[in-house]
Amino acid sequence: MWGLFTLLFTGACLLSFLDWRKTMGAVLLIGFTQDIFRKLIAGEPRVFIVMVGAVFAVGLTSLLVRKGRTALTEPFLRWTVGIRTPLILFLILLVLQFFHSFFRYGNPTVSLIGLLSYGAPFLAVIFGYFWATDMEKVRSLFRLYVVIGIVVAITIMMSFQGVRWTIFNEVGAGLKIYDMGTILESHSGIMRTGEIAAWHVATAACLLLILFFTALKRGSNTIVAICVVALMIAVFLTGRRKMFMFFSLFVLFYVFGIAYFRRGVALGYVFTGLVIALAGWLAVEIVFPGGYGESINNYIARGTTVYSDASGRFMEIGINPIYWAYNRVGLLGGGLGIGSQGAGYFGAANVAGGSSEGGLGKIMVELGLPGLIILAWLGLSGFRYVIRILKLAAAQSSEPRWLGFALGVVVLLFANFLTFSVATQLYGDIFILIMLGTFAGILLAIPRMIVNSTELEGLRNLSVQR
């Protein structure tokens, strides 16, 4: 197995180096197969976690060699200068906190883990910005991702049905969920954990909706609804409730955004949502009758409790960890990496405690109050820029698909931010960080893509506006 994966990995790296434009295909190939090989190799080596990052690093290096050093700043500063100051301050803070944790805990691995968690999406933004040259190219990536997501969902369902292949096992001991008066198994399919699988499947469902509403010729609402429901059932079978909430938030804000910018077409989105809900009900009540239905209903019933628990969980995991972090490390934070997965193995055990479970708590415990303030500033500046991008997309009367495309990417990122605020462990995965950074880079590339597609020189005035 080592030999086969080495061959696959080497081919992906070579492809990325020779043509950086093909890096995303190589990233998806390694990202969705690395866990399969890890499960099949004795000892389940942890090194497989970073393989996708290595492929991406090769592609990024190839890009930077060809584009030059100016490529590092163009995605952030070409179309807006409003984020320059908070971005520079944030990068300076990362460097300071890197050395803080390095000298405090005496192990560079802790600092490097933290630097990777913040730096990987930043570098992926740069790559995504240059990679996204037109809407159809991005849509082709989305289509590939959706197809793979459906495959992952099928493997989750196969695991639920009792197929006991080694590649369907969770890495390690596996997760048992004690809920609904019974013990539920977290089915992960070909991914290493149910949580990772749930993110990819839920993301595939979001991308499928973006593809549907930005297609030149829309297909059947029913077929799309059936696919989305199947993906959501797979999410339920992982036992990871937060990803059902993630998808619900995406749909809610997507429909609201369309209603705000284009009230006349909102009814179509609402109708599709109703079709999805109806297909979901039919799937549970008719397609899965009897004992099988009762079994799957335990997962669905657990998943739907996420709504009633949302407010309490947001306070407990989203807000309270800020205070817990302050009690542990003070206002200035404890340094990069101490709130990241794996830091406990390298001299930072129990430093962060439960304060790193929520996103705000993780930022507070690693970067301190200055980190929260700078990121809030950066977020506000970024929000203003995003609104300008959406207004620009909505103004393209000759190509109305731009609004649905831009809004879909924005809402996908926003839903991930809300999920991150209450669950950070998921966002320590390199593959997920690369994909999120790439999505953000695609968003920043939309003004350039619109300029290229419309060939209107007047739109270049956007580059000097704040």
PDB file of C-alpha atoms in Angstrom, residues 51-313:
ATOM      1  CA  MET A  51       0.027  14.633   2.487  1.00  0.00           C
ATOM      2  CA  VAL A  52      -2.608  16.848   0.887  1.00  0.00           C
ATOM      3  CA  GLY A  53      -0.811  19.869   2.299  1.00  0.00           C
ATOM      4  CA  ALA A  54       2.423  18.766   0.632  1.00  0.00           C
ATOM      5  CA  VAL A  55       0.722  18.498  -2.766  1.00  0.00           C
ATOM      6  CA  PHE A  56      -0.812  21.925  -2.306  1.00  0.00           C
ATOM      7  CA  ALA A  57       2.545  23.389  -1.239  1.00  0.00           C
ATOM      8  CA  VAL A  58       4.146  22.123  -4.463  1.00  0.00           C
ATOM      9  CA  GLY A  59       1.419  23.741  -6.560  1.00  0.00           C
ATOM     10  CA  LEU A  60       1.644  27.004  -4.626  1.00  0.00           C
ATOM     11  CA  THR A  61       5.422  27.074  -5.032  1.00  0.00           C
ATOM     12  CA  SER A  62       5.023  26.558  -8.772  1.00  0.00           C
ATOM     13  CA  LEU A  63       2.563  29.452  -8.871  1.00  0.00           C
ATOM     14  CA  LEU A  64       4.803  31.824  -6.910  1.00  0.00           C
ATOM     15  CA  VAL A  65       7.830  30.981  -9.077  1.00  0.00           C
ATOM     16  CA  ARG A  66       5.864  32.009 -12.134  1.00  0.00           C
ATOM     17  CA  LYS A  67       4.013  35.010 -10.659  1.00  0.00           C
ATOM     18  CA  GLY A  68       6.733  36.485  -8.449  1.00  0.00           C
ATOM     19  CA  ARG A  69       6.604  37.952  -4.966  1.00  0.00           C
ATOM     20  CA  THR A  70       3.847  40.424  -5.837  1.00  0.00           C
ATOM     21  CA  ALA A  71       1.478  37.447  -5.915  1.00  0.00           C
ATOM     22  CA  LEU A  72       1.568  37.377  -2.107  1.00  0.00           C
ATOM     23  CA  THR A  73      -0.228  40.713  -1.784  1.00  0.00           C
ATOM     24  CA  GLU A  74      -2.289  41.127  -4.969  1.00  0.00           C
ATOM     25  CA  PRO A  75      -5.327  39.091  -3.802  1.00  0.00           C
ATOM     26  CA  PHE A  76      -5.713  41.283  -0.737  1.00  0.00           C
ATOM     27  CA  LEU A  77      -4.767  44.718  -2.025  1.00  0.00           C
ATOM     28  CA  ARG A  78      -5.514  44.953  -5.741  1.00  0.00           C
ATOM     29  CA  TRP A  79      -9.242  45.524  -5.480  1.00  0.00           C
ATOM     30  CA  THR A  80      -9.427  47.097  -2.049  1.00  0.00           C
ATOM     31  CA  VAL A  81      -7.030  48.760   0.383  1.00  0.00           C
ATOM     32  CA  GLY A  82      -9.452  48.711   3.307  1.00  0.00           C
ATOM     33  CA  ILE A  83      -8.054  45.477   4.752  1.00  0.00           C
ATOM     34  CA  ARG A  84      -4.373  46.429   4.442  1.00  0.00           C
ATOM     35  CA  THR A  85      -3.778  47.767   7.961  1.00  0.00           C
ATOM     36  CA  PRO A  86      -5.608  45.075   9.982  1.00  0.00           C
ATOM     37  CA  LEU A  87      -4.085  42.372   7.780  1.00  0.00           C
ATOM     38  CA  ILE A  88      -0.538  43.637   8.369  1.00  0.00           C
ATOM     39  CA  LEU A  89      -1.178  43.907  12.114  1.00  0.00           C
ATOM     40  CA  PHE A  90      -2.563  40.369  12.176  1.00  0.00           C
ATOM     41  CA  LEU A  91       0.507  38.970  10.409  1.00  0.00           C
ATOM     42  CA  ILE A  92       2.786  40.791  12.849  1.00  0.00           C
ATOM     43  CA  LEU A  93       0.797  39.375  15.767  1.00  0.00           C
ATOM     44  CA  LEU A  94       1.157  35.854  14.359  1.00  0.00           C
ATOM     45  CA  VAL A  95       4.937  36.242  14.263  1.00  0.00           C
ATOM     46  CA  LEU A  96       5.048  37.546  17.840  1.00  0.00           C
ATOM     47  CA  GLN A  97       2.829  34.770  19.156  1.00  0.00           C
ATOM     48  CA  PHE A  98       4.862  32.207  17.229  1.00  0.00           C
ATOM     49  CA  PHE A  99       7.989  33.157  19.183  1.00  0.00           C
ATOM     50  CA  HIS A 100       5.928  33.489  22.357  1.00  0.00           C
ATOM     51  CA  SER A 101       4.872  29.837  22.278  1.00  0.00           C
ATOM     52  CA  PHE A 102       8.303  28.728  21.012  1.00  0.00           C
ATOM     53  CA  PHE A 103      10.175  30.191  23.976  1.00  0.00           C
ATOM     54  CA  ARG A 104       7.428  29.463  26.502  1.00  0.00           C
ATOM     55  CA  TYR A 105       7.023  25.740  25.768  1.00  0.00           C
ATOM     56  CA  GLY A 106      10.441  24.983  24.286  1.00  0.00           C
ATOM     57  CA  ASN A 107       9.140  22.985  21.361  1.00  0.00           C
ATOM     58  CA  PRO A 108       8.939  24.443  17.851  1.00  0.00           C
ATOM     59  CA  THR A 109       6.323  21.843  16.866  1.00  0.00           C
ATOM     60  CA  VAL A 110       3.667  23.569  18.977  1.00  0.00           C
ATOM     61  CA  SER A 111       4.412  26.893  17.284  1.00  0.00           C
ATOM     62  CA  LEU A 112       4.463  25.300  13.833  1.00  0.00           C
ATOM     63  CA  ILE A 113       1.103  23.595  14.409  1.00  0.00           C
ATOM     64  CA  GLY A 114      -0.410  26.951  15.284  1.00  0.00           C
ATOM     65  CA  LEU A 115       1.275  28.721  12.384  1.00  0.00           C
ATOM     66  CA  LEU A 116      -0.069  26.069  10.020  1.00  0.00           C
ATOM     67  CA  SER A 117      -3.640  26.471  11.265  1.00  0.00           C
ATOM     68  CA  TYR A 118      -3.582  30.211  10.524  1.00  0.00           C
ATOM     69  CA  GLY A 119      -1.170  30.197   7.595  1.00  0.00           C
ATOM     70  CA  ALA A 120      -2.648  27.388   5.471  1.00  0.00           C
ATOM     71  CA  PRO A 121      -5.917  29.180   4.671  1.00  0.00           C
ATOM     72  CA  PHE A 122      -4.021  32.444   4.098  1.00  0.00           C
ATOM     73  CA  LEU A 123      -1.801  30.789   1.472  1.00  0.00           C
ATOM     74  CA  ALA A 124      -4.797  29.007  -0.030  1.00  0.00           C
ATOM     75  CA  VAL A 125      -6.481  32.393  -0.507  1.00  0.00           C
ATOM     76  CA  ILE A 126      -3.538  33.463  -2.659  1.00  0.00           C
ATOM     77  CA  PHE A 127      -3.704  30.289  -4.698  1.00  0.00           C
ATOM     78  CA  GLY A 128      -7.491  30.385  -5.105  1.00  0.00           C
ATOM     79  CA  TYR A 129      -7.357  33.979  -6.279  1.00  0.00           C
ATOM     80  CA  PHE A 130      -5.002  33.242  -9.186  1.00  0.00           C
ATOM     81  CA  TRP A 131      -6.499  29.849  -9.965  1.00  0.00           C
ATOM     82  CA  ALA A 132     -10.047  31.227 -10.406  1.00  0.00           C
ATOM     83  CA  THR A 133      -9.965  32.826 -13.847  1.00  0.00           C
ATOM     84  CA  ASP A 134     -13.619  32.425 -14.833  1.00  0.00           C
ATOM     85  CA  MET A 135     -16.908  31.192 -13.424  1.00  0.00           C
ATOM     86  CA  GLU A 136     -17.105  28.022 -15.499  1.00  0.00           C
ATOM     87  CA  LYS A 137     -13.674  26.894 -14.323  1.00  0.00           C
ATOM     88  CA  VAL A 138     -14.796  27.257 -10.714  1.00  0.00           C
ATOM     89  CA  ARG A 139     -18.075  25.517 -11.462  1.00  0.00           C
ATOM     90  CA  SER A 140     -16.118  22.573 -12.882  1.00  0.00           C
ATOM     91  CA  LEU A 141     -14.264  22.309  -9.550  1.00  0.00           C
ATOM     92  CA  PHE A 142     -17.581  22.446  -7.701  1.00  0.00           C
ATOM     93  CA  ARG A 143     -19.003  19.698  -9.918  1.00  0.00           C
ATOM     94  CA  LEU A 144     -16.027  17.436  -9.240  1.00  0.00           C
ATOM     95  CA  TYR A 145     -16.304  18.104  -5.525  1.00  0.00           C
ATOM     96  CA  VAL A 146     -20.036  17.298  -5.539  1.00  0.00           C
ATOM     97  CA  VAL A 147     -19.450  14.005  -7.357  1.00  0.00           C
ATOM     98  CA  ILE A 148     -16.789  12.990  -4.828  1.00  0.00           C
ATOM     99  CA  GLY A 149     -19.040  14.157  -1.981  1.00  0.00           C
ATOM    100  CA  ILE A 150     -21.809  11.886  -3.239  1.00  0.00           C
ATOM    101  CA  VAL A 151     -19.338   8.985  -3.346  1.00  0.00           C
ATOM    102  CA  VAL A 152     -18.361   9.717   0.274  1.00  0.00           C
ATOM    103  CA  ALA A 153     -22.074   9.813   1.205  1.00  0.00           C
ATOM    104  CA  ILE A 154     -22.627   6.425  -0.455  1.00  0.00           C
ATOM    105  CA  THR A 155     -19.759   4.900   1.549  1.00  0.00           C
ATOM    106  CA  ILE A 156     -21.274   6.316   4.754  1.00  0.00           C
ATOM    107  CA  MET A 157     -24.609   4.666   3.897  1.00  0.00           C
ATOM    108  CA  MET A 158     -22.859   1.402   3.062  1.00  0.00           C
ATOM    109  CA  SER A 159     -21.205   1.475   6.472  1.00  0.00           C
ATOM    110  CA  PHE A 160     -24.586   2.121   8.088  1.00  0.00           C
ATOM    111  CA  GLN A 161     -26.050  -0.847   6.248  1.00  0.00           C
ATOM    112  CA  GLY A 162     -23.446  -3.144   7.753  1.00  0.00           C
ATOM    113  CA  VAL A 163     -20.713  -3.295   5.122  1.00  0.00           C
ATOM    114  CA  ARG A 164     -17.605  -3.881   7.246  1.00  0.00           C
ATOM    115  CA  TRP A 165     -14.758  -3.004   4.923  1.00  0.00           C
ATOM    116  CA  THR A 166     -11.556  -1.742   6.518  1.00  0.00           C
ATOM    117  CA  ILE A 167     -11.709   1.492   4.524  1.00  0.00           C
ATOM    118  CA  PHE A 168     -15.065   2.296   6.175  1.00  0.00           C
ATOM    119  CA  ASN A 169     -13.689   2.156   9.733  1.00  0.00           C
ATOM    120  CA  GLU A 170     -12.890   5.296  11.681  1.00  0.00           C
ATOM    121  CA  VAL A 171      -9.229   5.897  12.385  1.00  0.00           C
ATOM    122  CA  GLY A 172      -8.446   4.874  15.958  1.00  0.00           C
ATOM    123  CA  ALA A 173     -11.039   3.436  18.314  1.00  0.00           C
ATOM    124  CA  GLY A 174     -13.971   5.117  16.600  1.00  0.00           C
ATOM    125  CA  LEU A 175     -16.662   7.321  18.095  1.00  0.00           C
ATOM    126  CA  LYS A 176     -19.687   6.019  19.993  1.00  0.00           C
ATOM    127  CA  ILE A 177     -22.561   8.426  20.592  1.00  0.00           C
ATOM    128  CA  TYR A 178     -24.767   7.842  23.632  1.00  0.00           C
ATOM    129  CA  ASP A 179     -28.050   9.502  22.736  1.00  0.00           C
ATOM    130  CA  MET A 180     -31.695   8.827  21.875  1.00  0.00           C
ATOM    131  CA  GLY A 181     -31.791   6.077  24.510  1.00  0.00           C
ATOM    132  CA  THR A 182     -29.251   3.958  22.635  1.00  0.00           C
ATOM    133  CA  ILE A 183     -25.698   3.863  21.305  1.00  0.00           C
ATOM    134  CA  LEU A 184     -25.196   5.357  17.852  1.00  0.00           C
ATOM    135  CA  GLU A 185     -22.128   4.678  15.767  1.00  0.00           C
ATOM    136  CA  SER A 186     -20.531   7.544  13.898  1.00  0.00           C
ATOM    137  CA  HIS A 187     -20.200   6.326  10.316  1.00  0.00           C
ATOM    138  CA  SER A 188     -17.326   7.939   8.421  1.00  0.00           C
ATOM    139  CA  GLY A 189     -17.221   6.068   5.119  1.00  0.00           C
ATOM    140  CA  ILE A 190     -13.848   6.489   3.421  1.00  0.00           C
ATOM    141  CA  MET A 191     -12.912   9.510   5.562  1.00  0.00           C
ATOM    142  CA  ARG A 192     -10.956   9.071   8.788  1.00  0.00           C
ATOM    143  CA  THR A 193     -13.670  10.378  11.149  1.00  0.00           C
ATOM    144  CA  GLY A 194     -17.377  11.055  10.981  1.00  0.00           C
ATOM    145  CA  GLU A 195     -16.809  14.748  11.653  1.00  0.00           C
ATOM    146  CA  ILE A 196     -14.487  15.159   8.670  1.00  0.00           C
ATOM    147  CA  ALA A 197     -16.863  13.161   6.469  1.00  0.00           C
ATOM    148  CA  ALA A 198     -19.844  15.264   7.571  1.00  0.00           C
ATOM    149  CA  TRP A 199     -18.087  18.506   6.625  1.00  0.00           C
ATOM    150  CA  HIS A 200     -17.231  17.326   3.131  1.00  0.00           C
ATOM    151  CA  VAL A 201     -20.688  15.895   2.483  1.00  0.00           C
ATOM    152  CA  ALA A 202     -22.468  19.013   3.796  1.00  0.00           C
ATOM    153  CA  THR A 203     -20.144  21.222   1.742  1.00  0.00           C
ATOM    154  CA  ALA A 204     -20.932  19.140  -1.341  1.00  0.00           C
ATOM    155  CA  ALA A 205     -24.648  19.766  -0.702  1.00  0.00           C
ATOM    156  CA  CYS A 206     -24.029  23.524  -0.531  1.00  0.00           C
ATOM    157  CA  LEU A 207     -21.983  23.486  -3.729  1.00  0.00           C
ATOM    158  CA  LEU A 208     -24.696  21.471  -5.460  1.00  0.00           C
ATOM    159  CA  LEU A 209     -27.209  24.226  -4.708  1.00  0.00           C
ATOM    160  CA  ILE A 210     -24.782  26.873  -5.979  1.00  0.00           C
ATOM    161  CA  LEU A 211     -24.341  24.876  -9.186  1.00  0.00           C
ATOM    162  CA  PHE A 212     -28.101  24.501  -9.583  1.00  0.00           C
ATOM    163  CA  PHE A 213     -28.880  28.181  -9.194  1.00  0.00           C
ATOM    164  CA  THR A 214     -26.010  29.317 -11.437  1.00  0.00           C
ATOM    165  CA  ALA A 215     -26.635  26.880 -14.290  1.00  0.00           C
ATOM    166  CA  LEU A 216     -27.416  28.219 -17.745  1.00  0.00           C
ATOM    167  CA  LYS A 217     -30.157  25.600 -18.034  1.00  0.00           C
ATOM    168  CA  ARG A 218     -31.507  24.279 -14.764  1.00  0.00           C
ATOM    169  CA  GLY A 219     -32.284  20.624 -14.439  1.00  0.00           C
ATOM    170  CA  SER A 220     -35.062  18.980 -12.488  1.00  0.00           C
ATOM    171  CA  ASN A 221     -35.801  20.401  -9.041  1.00  0.00           C
ATOM    172  CA  THR A 222     -36.736  16.916  -7.891  1.00  0.00           C
ATOM    173  CA  ILE A 223     -33.410  15.354  -8.886  1.00  0.00           C
ATOM    174  CA  VAL A 224     -31.482  18.083  -7.092  1.00  0.00           C
ATOM    175  CA  ALA A 225     -33.726  17.705  -4.053  1.00  0.00           C
ATOM    176  CA  ILE A 226     -33.179  13.938  -3.952  1.00  0.00           C
ATOM    177  CA  CYS A 227     -29.394  14.392  -4.142  1.00  0.00           C
ATOM    178  CA  VAL A 228     -29.417  17.002  -1.384  1.00  0.00           C
ATOM    179  CA  VAL A 229     -31.605  14.842   0.854  1.00  0.00           C
ATOM    180  CA  ALA A 230     -29.310  11.851   0.287  1.00  0.00           C
ATOM    181  CA  LEU A 231     -26.313  13.956   1.274  1.00  0.00           C
ATOM    182  CA  MET A 232     -28.097  15.168   4.400  1.00  0.00           C
ATOM    183  CA  ILE A 233     -29.056  11.628   5.389  1.00  0.00           C
ATOM    184  CA  ALA A 234     -25.367  10.753   5.153  1.00  0.00           C
ATOM    185  CA  VAL A 235     -24.598  13.729   7.408  1.00  0.00           C
ATOM    186  CA  PHE A 236     -27.133  12.432   9.947  1.00  0.00           C
ATOM    187  CA  LEU A 237     -25.471   9.001   9.875  1.00  0.00           C
ATOM    188  CA  THR A 238     -22.152  10.531  10.940  1.00  0.00           C
ATOM    189  CA  GLY A 239     -23.857  11.701  14.117  1.00  0.00           C
ATOM    190  CA  ARG A 240     -22.347  15.171  13.710  1.00  0.00           C
ATOM    191  CA  ARG A 241     -25.290  17.493  14.302  1.00  0.00           C
ATOM    192  CA  LYS A 242     -23.383  20.723  13.738  1.00  0.00           C
ATOM    193  CA  MET A 243     -23.036  20.004  10.025  1.00  0.00           C
ATOM    194  CA  PHE A 244     -26.796  19.781   9.617  1.00  0.00           C
ATOM    195  CA  MET A 245     -27.010  23.203  11.249  1.00  0.00           C
ATOM    196  CA  PHE A 246     -24.225  24.347   8.920  1.00  0.00           C
ATOM    197  CA  PHE A 247     -26.249  23.351   5.864  1.00  0.00           C
ATOM    198  CA  SER A 248     -29.440  24.875   7.289  1.00  0.00           C
ATOM    199  CA  LEU A 249     -27.649  28.187   7.850  1.00  0.00           C
ATOM    200  CA  PHE A 250     -26.322  28.102   4.309  1.00  0.00           C
ATOM    201  CA  VAL A 251     -29.802  27.614   2.831  1.00  0.00           C
ATOM    202  CA  LEU A 252     -31.332  30.264   5.109  1.00  0.00           C
ATOM    203  CA  PHE A 253     -28.795  32.986   4.294  1.00  0.00           C
ATOM    204  CA  TYR A 254     -28.621  32.062   0.622  1.00  0.00           C
ATOM    205  CA  VAL A 255     -32.379  32.489   0.185  1.00  0.00           C
ATOM    206  CA  PHE A 256     -32.365  35.656   2.310  1.00  0.00           C
ATOM    207  CA  GLY A 257     -29.510  37.104   0.250  1.00  0.00           C
ATOM    208  CA  ILE A 258     -31.239  36.451  -3.029  1.00  0.00           C
ATOM    209  CA  ALA A 259     -34.463  37.906  -1.630  1.00  0.00           C
ATOM    210  CA  TYR A 260     -32.573  41.041  -0.581  1.00  0.00           C
ATOM    211  CA  PHE A 261     -30.761  41.648  -3.871  1.00  0.00           C
ATOM    212  CA  ARG A 262     -33.407  40.290  -6.250  1.00  0.00           C
ATOM    213  CA  ARG A 263     -36.820  39.961  -4.728  1.00  0.00           C
ATOM    214  CA  GLY A 264     -38.420  38.758  -7.953  1.00  0.00           C
ATOM    215  CA  VAL A 265     -36.505  35.489  -8.111  1.00  0.00           C
ATOM    216  CA  ALA A 266     -36.696  34.554  -4.432  1.00  0.00           C
ATOM    217  CA  LEU A 267     -39.867  32.497  -4.956  1.00  0.00           C
ATOM    218  CA  GLY A 268     -37.931  30.008  -7.065  1.00  0.00           C
ATOM    219  CA  TYR A 269     -35.485  29.437  -4.231  1.00  0.00           C
ATOM    220  CA  VAL A 270     -38.289  29.019  -1.706  1.00  0.00           C
ATOM    221  CA  PHE A 271     -40.027  26.524  -3.993  1.00  0.00           C
ATOM    222  CA  THR A 272     -36.852  24.472  -4.332  1.00  0.00           C
ATOM    223  CA  GLY A 273     -36.471  24.500  -0.546  1.00  0.00           C
ATOM    224  CA  LEU A 274     -39.996  23.155  -0.165  1.00  0.00           C
ATOM    225  CA  VAL A 275     -39.278  20.397  -2.692  1.00  0.00           C
ATOM    226  CA  ILE A 276     -36.141  19.437  -0.734  1.00  0.00           C
ATOM    227  CA  ALA A 277     -38.134  19.319   2.513  1.00  0.00           C
ATOM    228  CA  LEU A 278     -40.845  17.178   0.891  1.00  0.00           C
ATOM    229  CA  ALA A 279     -38.275  14.798  -0.585  1.00  0.00           C
ATOM    230  CA  GLY A 280     -36.670  14.479   2.825  1.00  0.00           C
ATOM    231  CA  TRP A 281     -39.973  13.568   4.453  1.00  0.00           C
ATOM    232  CA  LEU A 282     -40.721  10.987   1.762  1.00  0.00           C
ATOM    233  CA  ALA A 283     -37.255   9.485   2.155  1.00  0.00           C
ATOM    234  CA  VAL A 284     -37.685   8.993   5.900  1.00  0.00           C
ATOM    235  CA  GLU A 285     -41.325   7.917   5.974  1.00  0.00           C
ATOM    236  CA  ILE A 286     -41.617   5.852   2.780  1.00  0.00           C
ATOM    237  CA  VAL A 287     -38.230   4.796   1.455  1.00  0.00           C
ATOM    238  CA  PHE A 288     -36.980   3.635   4.886  1.00  0.00           C
ATOM    239  CA  PRO A 289     -39.937   1.831   6.450  1.00  0.00           C
ATOM    240  CA  GLY A 290     -39.996  -0.640   9.334  1.00  0.00           C
ATOM    241  CA  GLY A 291     -37.026  -1.394  11.536  1.00  0.00           C
ATOM    242  CA  TYR A 292     -34.561   0.195   9.119  1.00  0.00           C
ATOM    243  CA  GLY A 293     -36.587   3.380   9.254  1.00  0.00           C
ATOM    244  CA  GLU A 294     -36.685   3.314  13.033  1.00  0.00           C
ATOM    245  CA  SER A 295     -32.910   2.937  13.116  1.00  0.00           C
ATOM    246  CA  ILE A 296     -32.247   5.819  10.774  1.00  0.00           C
ATOM    247  CA  ASN A 297     -34.828   7.911  12.575  1.00  0.00           C
ATOM    248  CA  ASN A 298     -32.631   7.756  15.693  1.00  0.00           C
ATOM    249  CA  TYR A 299     -29.895   9.535  13.753  1.00  0.00           C
ATOM    250  CA  ILE A 300     -32.319  12.027  12.222  1.00  0.00           C
ATOM    251  CA  ALA A 301     -34.002  12.700  15.564  1.00  0.00           C
ATOM    252  CA  ARG A 302     -30.603  13.362  17.130  1.00  0.00           C
ATOM    253  CA  GLY A 303     -29.627  15.637  14.247  1.00  0.00           C
ATOM    254  CA  THR A 304     -32.729  17.786  14.512  1.00  0.00           C
ATOM    255  CA  THR A 305     -32.102  18.455  18.231  1.00  0.00           C
ATOM    256  CA  VAL A 306     -29.318  20.778  17.123  1.00  0.00           C
ATOM    257  CA  TYR A 307     -31.908  23.541  16.743  1.00  0.00           C
ATOM    258  CA  SER A 308     -33.130  23.373  20.344  1.00  0.00           C
ATOM    259  CA  ASP A 309     -29.562  23.157  21.660  1.00  0.00           C
ATOM    260  CA  ALA A 310     -28.166  25.929  19.441  1.00  0.00           C
ATOM    261  CA  SER A 311     -28.531  28.925  21.746  1.00  0.00           C
ATOM    262  CA  GLY A 312     -27.194  27.120  24.807  1.00  0.00           C
ATOM    263  CA  ARG A 313     -24.278  25.662  22.882  1.00  0.00           C
TER     264      ARG A 313
END
